mmCIF file of C-alpha atoms and ligand atoms in Angstrom:
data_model
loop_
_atom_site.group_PDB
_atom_site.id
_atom_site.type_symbol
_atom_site.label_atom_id
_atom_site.label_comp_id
_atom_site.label_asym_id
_atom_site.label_seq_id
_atom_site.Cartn_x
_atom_site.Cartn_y
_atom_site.Cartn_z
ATOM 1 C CA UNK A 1 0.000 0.000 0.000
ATOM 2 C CA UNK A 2 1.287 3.360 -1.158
ATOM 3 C CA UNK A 3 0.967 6.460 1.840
ATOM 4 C CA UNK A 4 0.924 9.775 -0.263
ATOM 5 C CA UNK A 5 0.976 13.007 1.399
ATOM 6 C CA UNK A 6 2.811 15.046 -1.210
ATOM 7 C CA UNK A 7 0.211 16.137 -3.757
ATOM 8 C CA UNK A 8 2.846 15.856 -7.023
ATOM 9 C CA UNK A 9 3.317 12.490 -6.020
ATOM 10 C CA UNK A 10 -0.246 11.599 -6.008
ATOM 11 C CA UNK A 11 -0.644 12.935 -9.588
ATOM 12 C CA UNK A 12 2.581 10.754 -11.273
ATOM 13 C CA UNK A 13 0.480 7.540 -9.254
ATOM 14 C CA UNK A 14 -2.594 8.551 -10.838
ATOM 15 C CA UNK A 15 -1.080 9.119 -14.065
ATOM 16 C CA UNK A 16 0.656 5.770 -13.911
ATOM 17 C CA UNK A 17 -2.976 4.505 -13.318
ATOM 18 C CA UNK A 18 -5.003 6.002 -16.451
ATOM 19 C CA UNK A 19 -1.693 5.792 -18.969
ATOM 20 C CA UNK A 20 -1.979 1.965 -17.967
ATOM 21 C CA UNK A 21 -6.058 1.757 -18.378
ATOM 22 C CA UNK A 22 -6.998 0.569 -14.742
ATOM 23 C CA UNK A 23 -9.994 1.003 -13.015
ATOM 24 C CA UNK A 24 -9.702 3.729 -10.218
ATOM 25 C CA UNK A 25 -12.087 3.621 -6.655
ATOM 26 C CA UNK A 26 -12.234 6.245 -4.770
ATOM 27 C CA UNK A 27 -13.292 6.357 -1.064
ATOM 28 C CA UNK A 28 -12.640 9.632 0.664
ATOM 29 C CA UNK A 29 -12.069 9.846 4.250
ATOM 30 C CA UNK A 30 -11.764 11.829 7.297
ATOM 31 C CA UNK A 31 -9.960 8.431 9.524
ATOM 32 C CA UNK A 32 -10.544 7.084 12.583
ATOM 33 C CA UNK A 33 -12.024 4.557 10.494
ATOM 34 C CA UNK A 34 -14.458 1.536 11.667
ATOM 35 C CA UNK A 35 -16.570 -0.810 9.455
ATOM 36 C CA UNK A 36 -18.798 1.175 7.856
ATOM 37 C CA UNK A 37 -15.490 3.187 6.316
ATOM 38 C CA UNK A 38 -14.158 -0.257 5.459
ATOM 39 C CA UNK A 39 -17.121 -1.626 3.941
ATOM 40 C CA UNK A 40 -16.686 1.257 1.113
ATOM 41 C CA UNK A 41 -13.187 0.024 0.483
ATOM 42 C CA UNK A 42 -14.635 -3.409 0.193
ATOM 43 C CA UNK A 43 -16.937 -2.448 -2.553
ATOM 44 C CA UNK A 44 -14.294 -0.176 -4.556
ATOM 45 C CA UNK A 45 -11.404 -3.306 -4.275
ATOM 46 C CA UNK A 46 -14.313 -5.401 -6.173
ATOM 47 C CA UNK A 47 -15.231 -3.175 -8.251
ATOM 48 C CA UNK A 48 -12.096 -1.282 -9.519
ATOM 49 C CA UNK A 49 -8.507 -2.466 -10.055
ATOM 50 C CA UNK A 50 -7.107 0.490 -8.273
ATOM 51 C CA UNK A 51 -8.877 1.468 -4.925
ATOM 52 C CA UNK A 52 -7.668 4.524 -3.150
ATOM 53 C CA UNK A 53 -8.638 6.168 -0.072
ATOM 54 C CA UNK A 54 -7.974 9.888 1.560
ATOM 55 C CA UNK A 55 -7.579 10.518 5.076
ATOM 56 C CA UNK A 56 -8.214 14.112 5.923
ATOM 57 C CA UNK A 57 -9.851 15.821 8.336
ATOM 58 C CA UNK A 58 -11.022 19.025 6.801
ATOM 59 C CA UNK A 59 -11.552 21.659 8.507
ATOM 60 C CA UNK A 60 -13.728 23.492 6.347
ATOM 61 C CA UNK A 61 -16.677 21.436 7.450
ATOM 62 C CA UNK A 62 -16.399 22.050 10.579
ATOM 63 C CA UNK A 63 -18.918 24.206 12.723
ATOM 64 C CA UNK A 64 -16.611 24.560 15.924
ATOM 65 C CA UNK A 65 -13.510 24.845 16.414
ATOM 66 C CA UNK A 66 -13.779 22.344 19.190
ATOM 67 C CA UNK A 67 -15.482 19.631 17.170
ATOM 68 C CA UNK A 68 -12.644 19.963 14.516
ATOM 69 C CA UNK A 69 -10.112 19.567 17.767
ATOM 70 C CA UNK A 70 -11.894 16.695 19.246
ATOM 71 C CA UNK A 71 -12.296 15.159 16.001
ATOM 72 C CA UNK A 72 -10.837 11.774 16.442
ATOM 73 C CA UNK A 73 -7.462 10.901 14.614
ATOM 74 C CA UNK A 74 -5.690 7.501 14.334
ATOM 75 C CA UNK A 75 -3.357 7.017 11.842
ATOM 76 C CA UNK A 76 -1.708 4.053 13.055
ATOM 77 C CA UNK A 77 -4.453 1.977 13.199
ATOM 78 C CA UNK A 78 -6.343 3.492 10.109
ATOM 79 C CA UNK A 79 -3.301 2.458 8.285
ATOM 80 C CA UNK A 80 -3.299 -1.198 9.527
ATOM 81 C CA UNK A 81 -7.237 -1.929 8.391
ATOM 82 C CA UNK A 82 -6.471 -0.229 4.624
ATOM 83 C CA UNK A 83 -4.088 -2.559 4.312
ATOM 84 C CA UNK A 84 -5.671 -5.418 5.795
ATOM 85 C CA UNK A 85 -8.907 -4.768 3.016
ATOM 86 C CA UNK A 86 -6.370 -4.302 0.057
ATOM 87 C CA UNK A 87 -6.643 -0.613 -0.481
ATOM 88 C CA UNK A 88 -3.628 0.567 -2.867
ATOM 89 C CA UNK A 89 -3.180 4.333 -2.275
ATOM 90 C CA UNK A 90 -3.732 6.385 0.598
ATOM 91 C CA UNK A 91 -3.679 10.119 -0.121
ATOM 92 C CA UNK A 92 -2.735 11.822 3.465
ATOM 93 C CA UNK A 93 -2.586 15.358 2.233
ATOM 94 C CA UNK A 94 -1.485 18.077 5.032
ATOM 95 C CA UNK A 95 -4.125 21.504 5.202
ATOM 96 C CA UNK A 96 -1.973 23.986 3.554
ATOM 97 C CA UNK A 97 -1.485 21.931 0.724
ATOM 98 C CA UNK A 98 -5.171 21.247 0.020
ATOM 99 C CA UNK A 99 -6.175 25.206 0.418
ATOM 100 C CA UNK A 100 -4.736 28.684 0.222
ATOM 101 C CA UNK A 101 -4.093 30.729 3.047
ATOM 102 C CA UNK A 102 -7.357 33.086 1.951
ATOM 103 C CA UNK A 103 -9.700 30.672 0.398
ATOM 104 C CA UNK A 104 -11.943 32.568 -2.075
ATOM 105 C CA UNK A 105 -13.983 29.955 -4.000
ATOM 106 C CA UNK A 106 -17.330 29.266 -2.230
ATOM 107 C CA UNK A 107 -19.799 26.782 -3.586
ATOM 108 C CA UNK A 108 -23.338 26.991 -3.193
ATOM 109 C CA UNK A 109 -25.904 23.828 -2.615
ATOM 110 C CA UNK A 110 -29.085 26.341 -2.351
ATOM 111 C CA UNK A 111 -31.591 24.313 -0.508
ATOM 112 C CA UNK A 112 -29.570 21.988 -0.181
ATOM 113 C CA UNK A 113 -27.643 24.009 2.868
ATOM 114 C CA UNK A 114 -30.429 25.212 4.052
ATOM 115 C CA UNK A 115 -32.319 21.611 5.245
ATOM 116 C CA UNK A 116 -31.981 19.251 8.050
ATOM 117 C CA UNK A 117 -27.786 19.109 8.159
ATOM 118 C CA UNK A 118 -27.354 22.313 6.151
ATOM 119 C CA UNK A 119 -29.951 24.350 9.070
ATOM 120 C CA UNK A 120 -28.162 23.106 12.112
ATOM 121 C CA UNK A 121 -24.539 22.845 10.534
ATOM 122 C CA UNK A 122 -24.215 26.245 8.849
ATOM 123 C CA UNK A 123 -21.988 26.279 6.306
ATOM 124 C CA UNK A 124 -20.397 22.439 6.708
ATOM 125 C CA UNK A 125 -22.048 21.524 3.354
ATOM 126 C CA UNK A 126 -19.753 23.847 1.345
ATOM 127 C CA UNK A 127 -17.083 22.405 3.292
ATOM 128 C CA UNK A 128 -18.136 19.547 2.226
ATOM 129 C CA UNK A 129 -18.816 20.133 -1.198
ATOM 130 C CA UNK A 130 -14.976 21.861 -1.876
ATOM 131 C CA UNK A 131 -13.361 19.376 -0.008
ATOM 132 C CA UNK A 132 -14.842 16.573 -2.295
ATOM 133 C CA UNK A 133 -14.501 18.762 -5.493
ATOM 134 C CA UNK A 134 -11.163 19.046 -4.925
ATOM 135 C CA UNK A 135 -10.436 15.584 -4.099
ATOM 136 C CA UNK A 136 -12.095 14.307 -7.365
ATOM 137 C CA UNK A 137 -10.223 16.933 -9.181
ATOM 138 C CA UNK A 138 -7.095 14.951 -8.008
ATOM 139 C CA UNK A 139 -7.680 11.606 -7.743
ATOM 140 C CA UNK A 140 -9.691 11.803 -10.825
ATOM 141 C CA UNK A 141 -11.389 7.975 -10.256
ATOM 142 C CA UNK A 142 -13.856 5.718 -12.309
ATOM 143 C CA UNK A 143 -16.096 5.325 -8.910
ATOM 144 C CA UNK A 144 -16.303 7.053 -5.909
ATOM 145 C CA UNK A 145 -18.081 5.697 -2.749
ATOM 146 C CA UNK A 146 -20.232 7.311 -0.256
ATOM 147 C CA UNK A 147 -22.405 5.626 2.727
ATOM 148 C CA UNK A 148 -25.970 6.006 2.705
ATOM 149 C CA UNK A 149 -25.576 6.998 6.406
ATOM 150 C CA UNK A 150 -24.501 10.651 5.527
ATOM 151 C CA UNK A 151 -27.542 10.805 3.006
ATOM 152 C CA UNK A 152 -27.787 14.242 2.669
ATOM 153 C CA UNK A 153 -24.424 14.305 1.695
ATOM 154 C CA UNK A 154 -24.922 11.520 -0.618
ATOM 155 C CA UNK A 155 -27.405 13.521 -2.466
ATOM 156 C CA UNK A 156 -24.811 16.818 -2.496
ATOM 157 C CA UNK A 157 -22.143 14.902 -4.121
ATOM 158 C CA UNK A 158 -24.216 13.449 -6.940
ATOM 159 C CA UNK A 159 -25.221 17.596 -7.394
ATOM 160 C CA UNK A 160 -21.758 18.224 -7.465
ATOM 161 C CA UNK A 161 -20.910 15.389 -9.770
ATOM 162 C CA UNK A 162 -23.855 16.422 -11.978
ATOM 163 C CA UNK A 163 -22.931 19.889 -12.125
ATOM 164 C CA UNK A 164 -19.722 20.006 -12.559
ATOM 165 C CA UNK A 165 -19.481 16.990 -14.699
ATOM 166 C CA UNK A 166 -17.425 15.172 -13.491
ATOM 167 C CA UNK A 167 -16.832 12.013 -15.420
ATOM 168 C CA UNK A 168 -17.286 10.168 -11.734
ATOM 169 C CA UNK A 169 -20.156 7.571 -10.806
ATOM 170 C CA UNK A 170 -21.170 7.714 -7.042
ATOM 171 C CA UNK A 171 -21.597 4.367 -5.294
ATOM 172 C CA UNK A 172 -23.909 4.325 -2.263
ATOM 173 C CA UNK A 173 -23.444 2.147 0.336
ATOM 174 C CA UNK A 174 -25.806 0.941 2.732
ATOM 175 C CA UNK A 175 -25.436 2.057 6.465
ATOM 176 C CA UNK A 176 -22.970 -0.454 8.654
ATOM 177 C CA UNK A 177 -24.563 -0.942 12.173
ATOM 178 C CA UNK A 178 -23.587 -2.082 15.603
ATOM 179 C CA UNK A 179 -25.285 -5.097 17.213
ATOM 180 C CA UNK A 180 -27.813 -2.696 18.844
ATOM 181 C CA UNK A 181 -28.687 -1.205 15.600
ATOM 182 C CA UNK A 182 -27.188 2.354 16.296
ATOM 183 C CA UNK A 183 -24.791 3.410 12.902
ATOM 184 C CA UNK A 184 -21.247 3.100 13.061
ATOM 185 C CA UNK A 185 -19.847 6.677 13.389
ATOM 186 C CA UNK A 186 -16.290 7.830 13.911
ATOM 187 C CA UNK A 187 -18.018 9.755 16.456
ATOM 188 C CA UNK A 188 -19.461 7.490 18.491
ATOM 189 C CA UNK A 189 -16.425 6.764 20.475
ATOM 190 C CA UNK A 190 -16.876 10.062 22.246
ATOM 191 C CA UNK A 191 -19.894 8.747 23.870
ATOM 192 C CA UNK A 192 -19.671 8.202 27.098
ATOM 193 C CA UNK A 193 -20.626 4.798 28.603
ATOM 194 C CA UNK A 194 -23.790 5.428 29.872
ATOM 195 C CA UNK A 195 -24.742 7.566 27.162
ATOM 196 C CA UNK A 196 -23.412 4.426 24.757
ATOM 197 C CA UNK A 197 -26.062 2.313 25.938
ATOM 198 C CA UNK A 198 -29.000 4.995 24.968
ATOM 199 C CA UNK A 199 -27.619 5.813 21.738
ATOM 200 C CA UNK A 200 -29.590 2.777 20.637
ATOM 201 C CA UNK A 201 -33.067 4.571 20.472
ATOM 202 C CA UNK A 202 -31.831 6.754 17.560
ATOM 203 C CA UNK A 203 -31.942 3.830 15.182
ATOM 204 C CA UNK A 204 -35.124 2.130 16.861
ATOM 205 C CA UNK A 205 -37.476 5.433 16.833
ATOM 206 C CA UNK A 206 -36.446 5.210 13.109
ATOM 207 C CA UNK A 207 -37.873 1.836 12.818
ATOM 208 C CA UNK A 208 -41.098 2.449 14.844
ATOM 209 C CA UNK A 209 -41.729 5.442 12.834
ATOM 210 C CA UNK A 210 -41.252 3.519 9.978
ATOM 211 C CA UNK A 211 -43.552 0.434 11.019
ATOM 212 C CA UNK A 212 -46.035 2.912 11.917
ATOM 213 C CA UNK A 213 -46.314 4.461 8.914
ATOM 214 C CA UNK A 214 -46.297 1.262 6.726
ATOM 215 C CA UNK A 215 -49.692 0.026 8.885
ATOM 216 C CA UNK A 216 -51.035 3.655 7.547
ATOM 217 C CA UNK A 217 -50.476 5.999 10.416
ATOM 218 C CA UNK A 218 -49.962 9.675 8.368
ATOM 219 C CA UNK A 219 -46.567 11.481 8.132
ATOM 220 C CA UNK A 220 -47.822 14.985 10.527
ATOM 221 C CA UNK A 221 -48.933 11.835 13.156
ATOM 222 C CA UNK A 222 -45.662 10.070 13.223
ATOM 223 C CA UNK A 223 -44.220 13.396 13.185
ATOM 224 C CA UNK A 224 -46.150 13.790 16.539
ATOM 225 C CA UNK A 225 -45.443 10.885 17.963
ATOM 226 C CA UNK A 226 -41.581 10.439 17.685
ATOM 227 C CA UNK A 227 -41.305 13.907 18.902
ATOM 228 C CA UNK A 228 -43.341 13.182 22.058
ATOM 229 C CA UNK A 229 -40.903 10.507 22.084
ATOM 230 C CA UNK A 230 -37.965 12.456 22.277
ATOM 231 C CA UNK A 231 -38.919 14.958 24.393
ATOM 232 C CA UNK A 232 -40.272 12.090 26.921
ATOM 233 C CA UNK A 233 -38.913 8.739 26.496
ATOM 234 C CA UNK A 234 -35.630 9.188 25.407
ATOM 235 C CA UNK A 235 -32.465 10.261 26.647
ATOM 236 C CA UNK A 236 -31.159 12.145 23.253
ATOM 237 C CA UNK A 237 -31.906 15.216 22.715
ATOM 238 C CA UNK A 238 -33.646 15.780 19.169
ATOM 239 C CA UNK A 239 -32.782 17.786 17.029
ATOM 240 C CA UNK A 240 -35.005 17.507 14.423
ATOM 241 C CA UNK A 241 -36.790 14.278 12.443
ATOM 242 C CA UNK A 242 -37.982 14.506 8.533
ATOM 243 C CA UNK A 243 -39.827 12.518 6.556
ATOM 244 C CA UNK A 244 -38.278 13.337 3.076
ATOM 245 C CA UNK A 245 -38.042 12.538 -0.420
ATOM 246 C CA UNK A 246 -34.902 10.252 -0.570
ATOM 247 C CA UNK A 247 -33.679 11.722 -3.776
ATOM 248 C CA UNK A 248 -33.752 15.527 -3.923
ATOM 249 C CA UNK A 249 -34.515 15.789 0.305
ATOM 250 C CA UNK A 250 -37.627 17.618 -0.208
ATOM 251 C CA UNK A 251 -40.574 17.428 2.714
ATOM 252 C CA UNK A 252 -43.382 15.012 2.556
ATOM 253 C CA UNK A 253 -46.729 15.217 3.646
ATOM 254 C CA UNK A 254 -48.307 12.488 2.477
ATOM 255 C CA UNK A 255 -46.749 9.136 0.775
ATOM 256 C CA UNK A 256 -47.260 8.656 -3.209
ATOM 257 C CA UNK A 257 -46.312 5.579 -4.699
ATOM 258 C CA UNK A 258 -43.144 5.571 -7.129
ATOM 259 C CA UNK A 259 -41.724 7.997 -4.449
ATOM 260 C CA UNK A 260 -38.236 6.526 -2.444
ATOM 261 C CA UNK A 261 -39.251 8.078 1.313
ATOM 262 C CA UNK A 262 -36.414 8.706 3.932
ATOM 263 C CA UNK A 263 -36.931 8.930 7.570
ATOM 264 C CA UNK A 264 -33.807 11.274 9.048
ATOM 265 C CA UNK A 265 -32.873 12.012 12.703
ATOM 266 C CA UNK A 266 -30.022 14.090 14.321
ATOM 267 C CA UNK A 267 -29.481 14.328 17.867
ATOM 268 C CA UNK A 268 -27.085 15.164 21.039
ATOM 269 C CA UNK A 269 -26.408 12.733 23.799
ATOM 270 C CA UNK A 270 -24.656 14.748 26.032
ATOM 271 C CA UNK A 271 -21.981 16.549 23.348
ATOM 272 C CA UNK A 272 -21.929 13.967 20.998
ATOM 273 C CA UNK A 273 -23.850 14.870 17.742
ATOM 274 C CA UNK A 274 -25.409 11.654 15.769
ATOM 275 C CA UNK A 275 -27.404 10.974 12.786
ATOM 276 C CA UNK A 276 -29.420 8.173 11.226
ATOM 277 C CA UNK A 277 -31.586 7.492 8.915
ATOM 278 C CA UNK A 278 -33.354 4.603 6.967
ATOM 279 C CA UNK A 279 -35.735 4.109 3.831
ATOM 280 C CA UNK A 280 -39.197 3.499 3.781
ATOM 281 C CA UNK A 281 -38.935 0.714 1.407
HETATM 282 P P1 LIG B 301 -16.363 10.238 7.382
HETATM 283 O O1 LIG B 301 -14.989 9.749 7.660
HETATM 284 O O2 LIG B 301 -17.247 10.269 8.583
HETATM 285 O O3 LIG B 301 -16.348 11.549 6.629
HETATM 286 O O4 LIG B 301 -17.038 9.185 6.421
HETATM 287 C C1 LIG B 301 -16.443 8.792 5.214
HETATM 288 C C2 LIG B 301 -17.415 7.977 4.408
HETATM 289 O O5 LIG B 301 -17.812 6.825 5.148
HETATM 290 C C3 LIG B 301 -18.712 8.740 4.081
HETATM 291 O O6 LIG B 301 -19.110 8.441 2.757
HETATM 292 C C4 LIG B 301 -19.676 8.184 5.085
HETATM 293 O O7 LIG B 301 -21.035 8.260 4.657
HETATM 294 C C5 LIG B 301 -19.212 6.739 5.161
HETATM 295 N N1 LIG B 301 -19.687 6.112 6.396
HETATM 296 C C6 LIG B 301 -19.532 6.582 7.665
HETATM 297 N N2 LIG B 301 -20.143 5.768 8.546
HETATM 298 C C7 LIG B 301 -20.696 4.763 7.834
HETATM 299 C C8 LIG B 301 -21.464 3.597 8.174
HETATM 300 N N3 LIG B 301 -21.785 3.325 9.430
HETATM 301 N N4 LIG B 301 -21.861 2.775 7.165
HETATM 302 C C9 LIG B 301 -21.538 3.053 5.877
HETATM 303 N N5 LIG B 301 -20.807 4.137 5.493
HETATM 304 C C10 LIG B 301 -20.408 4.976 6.455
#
């Protein structure tokens, strides 16, 4: 396995790569990496001849300075389980080489930034959104492959990729749980242990909410009820729950057949921020 950090380098790699007609994956990261990371690698090594994987922690898309500083970081270890699931390149690039000192370009996702994620983590979308533009613009892969857990971010990078054409298809992959059902974050090791054992209900109010609206209950009446839930039942504190369209994000009231409906939740247990969200079908 090949550890890049010097961006020239990466380019005479990736050269090497397209002058010699191999498939290129693509599975950008910010490390500390746990299954769900590794089950994208596991897709791009069968898909693609090449699979490479960034580690950076960026802080444009972060909301706090804090959150950026207590952002977990591993290297060792994130190194070891590449290598142990075959990935060929790791592109480790260092801040200053990935932006100017005065960074001037600033990419707008319109509604996109301004829903769920985008209202309660102003501005991490365009963080998001350069970080991966720039990425792609270097690592220039067949595939690139995002988990369904971040959907909202799924959906931004397939805008991106539309818009900006790149010549890039975006794998989804399905959400990698715990035993207990809650979705493996990177975050979820700052959890304390109490708070471990409640993070659970994220993941199951998803799945009542979902049962209840497949025997016919109506979205403003699960709405209702998983917010009584929260406020309540539950030791997270919500932060919000939609019922959306799973492709462009939009609100639902009621559910139309032919339309792909995602439940999403985001909430604190005690400073840890989580997310989850599943399909209706
Ligand atoms: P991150 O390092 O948190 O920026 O995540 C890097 C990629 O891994 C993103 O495409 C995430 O959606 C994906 N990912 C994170 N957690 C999971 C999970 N539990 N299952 C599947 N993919 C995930």
């Amino acid at each position: 396995m090949e550890i890049i950090s010097d961006i020239q380098e990466l380019r005479g790699y990736i050269r090497n790569i397209k002058s010699s007609n191999r498939s290129l994956g693509f599975v950008p990261t910010m490390g500390a990496l746990h299954d769900g990371h590794i089950e994208l690698i596991r897709h791009s090594v069968r898909q693609n001849e090449i699979t490479a994987c960034s580690i950076f922690v960026n802080p444009t898309q972060f909301n706090s300075g804090s959150d950026l500083k207590n952002y977990p970081r591993e290297t060792d270890s994130d190194l070891e389980k590449l290598d142990a699931a075959n990935c060929d390149i790791v592109f480790m690039p260092a801040v200053e080489d990935m932006y100017e000192k005065h960074i001037l370009l600033n990419l707008d996702f319109g509604y996109l930034e301004e829903i769920m994620e985008g209202k309660f983590r102003p501005g991490h979308f365009k963080g998001v959104g350069l970080v991966v533009a720039k990425l792609f613009n270097l690592v220039n892969p067949d595939r690139a492959y995002f988990g369904r857990k971040d959907l909202q971010q799924l959906v931004l990078i397939k805008t991106l990729t539309r818009e900006l054409r790149f010549d890039i298809e975006i794998i989804a992959v399905d959400t990698v749980r715990e035993k207990d059902g809650l979705a493996m974050s990177s975050r979820n090791q700052l959890l304390s242990m109490e708070d471990r054992e409640n993070a659970h209900d994220l993941h199951e109010s998803l799945v009542e909410a979902r049962k209840k609206l497949k025997e016919g209950e109506t979205i403003p009446d699960v709405k209702k009820y998983i917010k009584n839930h929260f406020k309540s039942m539950s030791k997270i504190d919500l932060e919000y729950f939609e019922i959306v369209d799973a492709y462009d994000l939009k609100n639902v009231d009621e559910i139309s057949q032919g339309t792909n409906i995602a439940l999403c939740v985001a909430g604190y247990l005690g400073k840890v921020r989580l997310i989850d969200n599943i399909l209706l079908n």
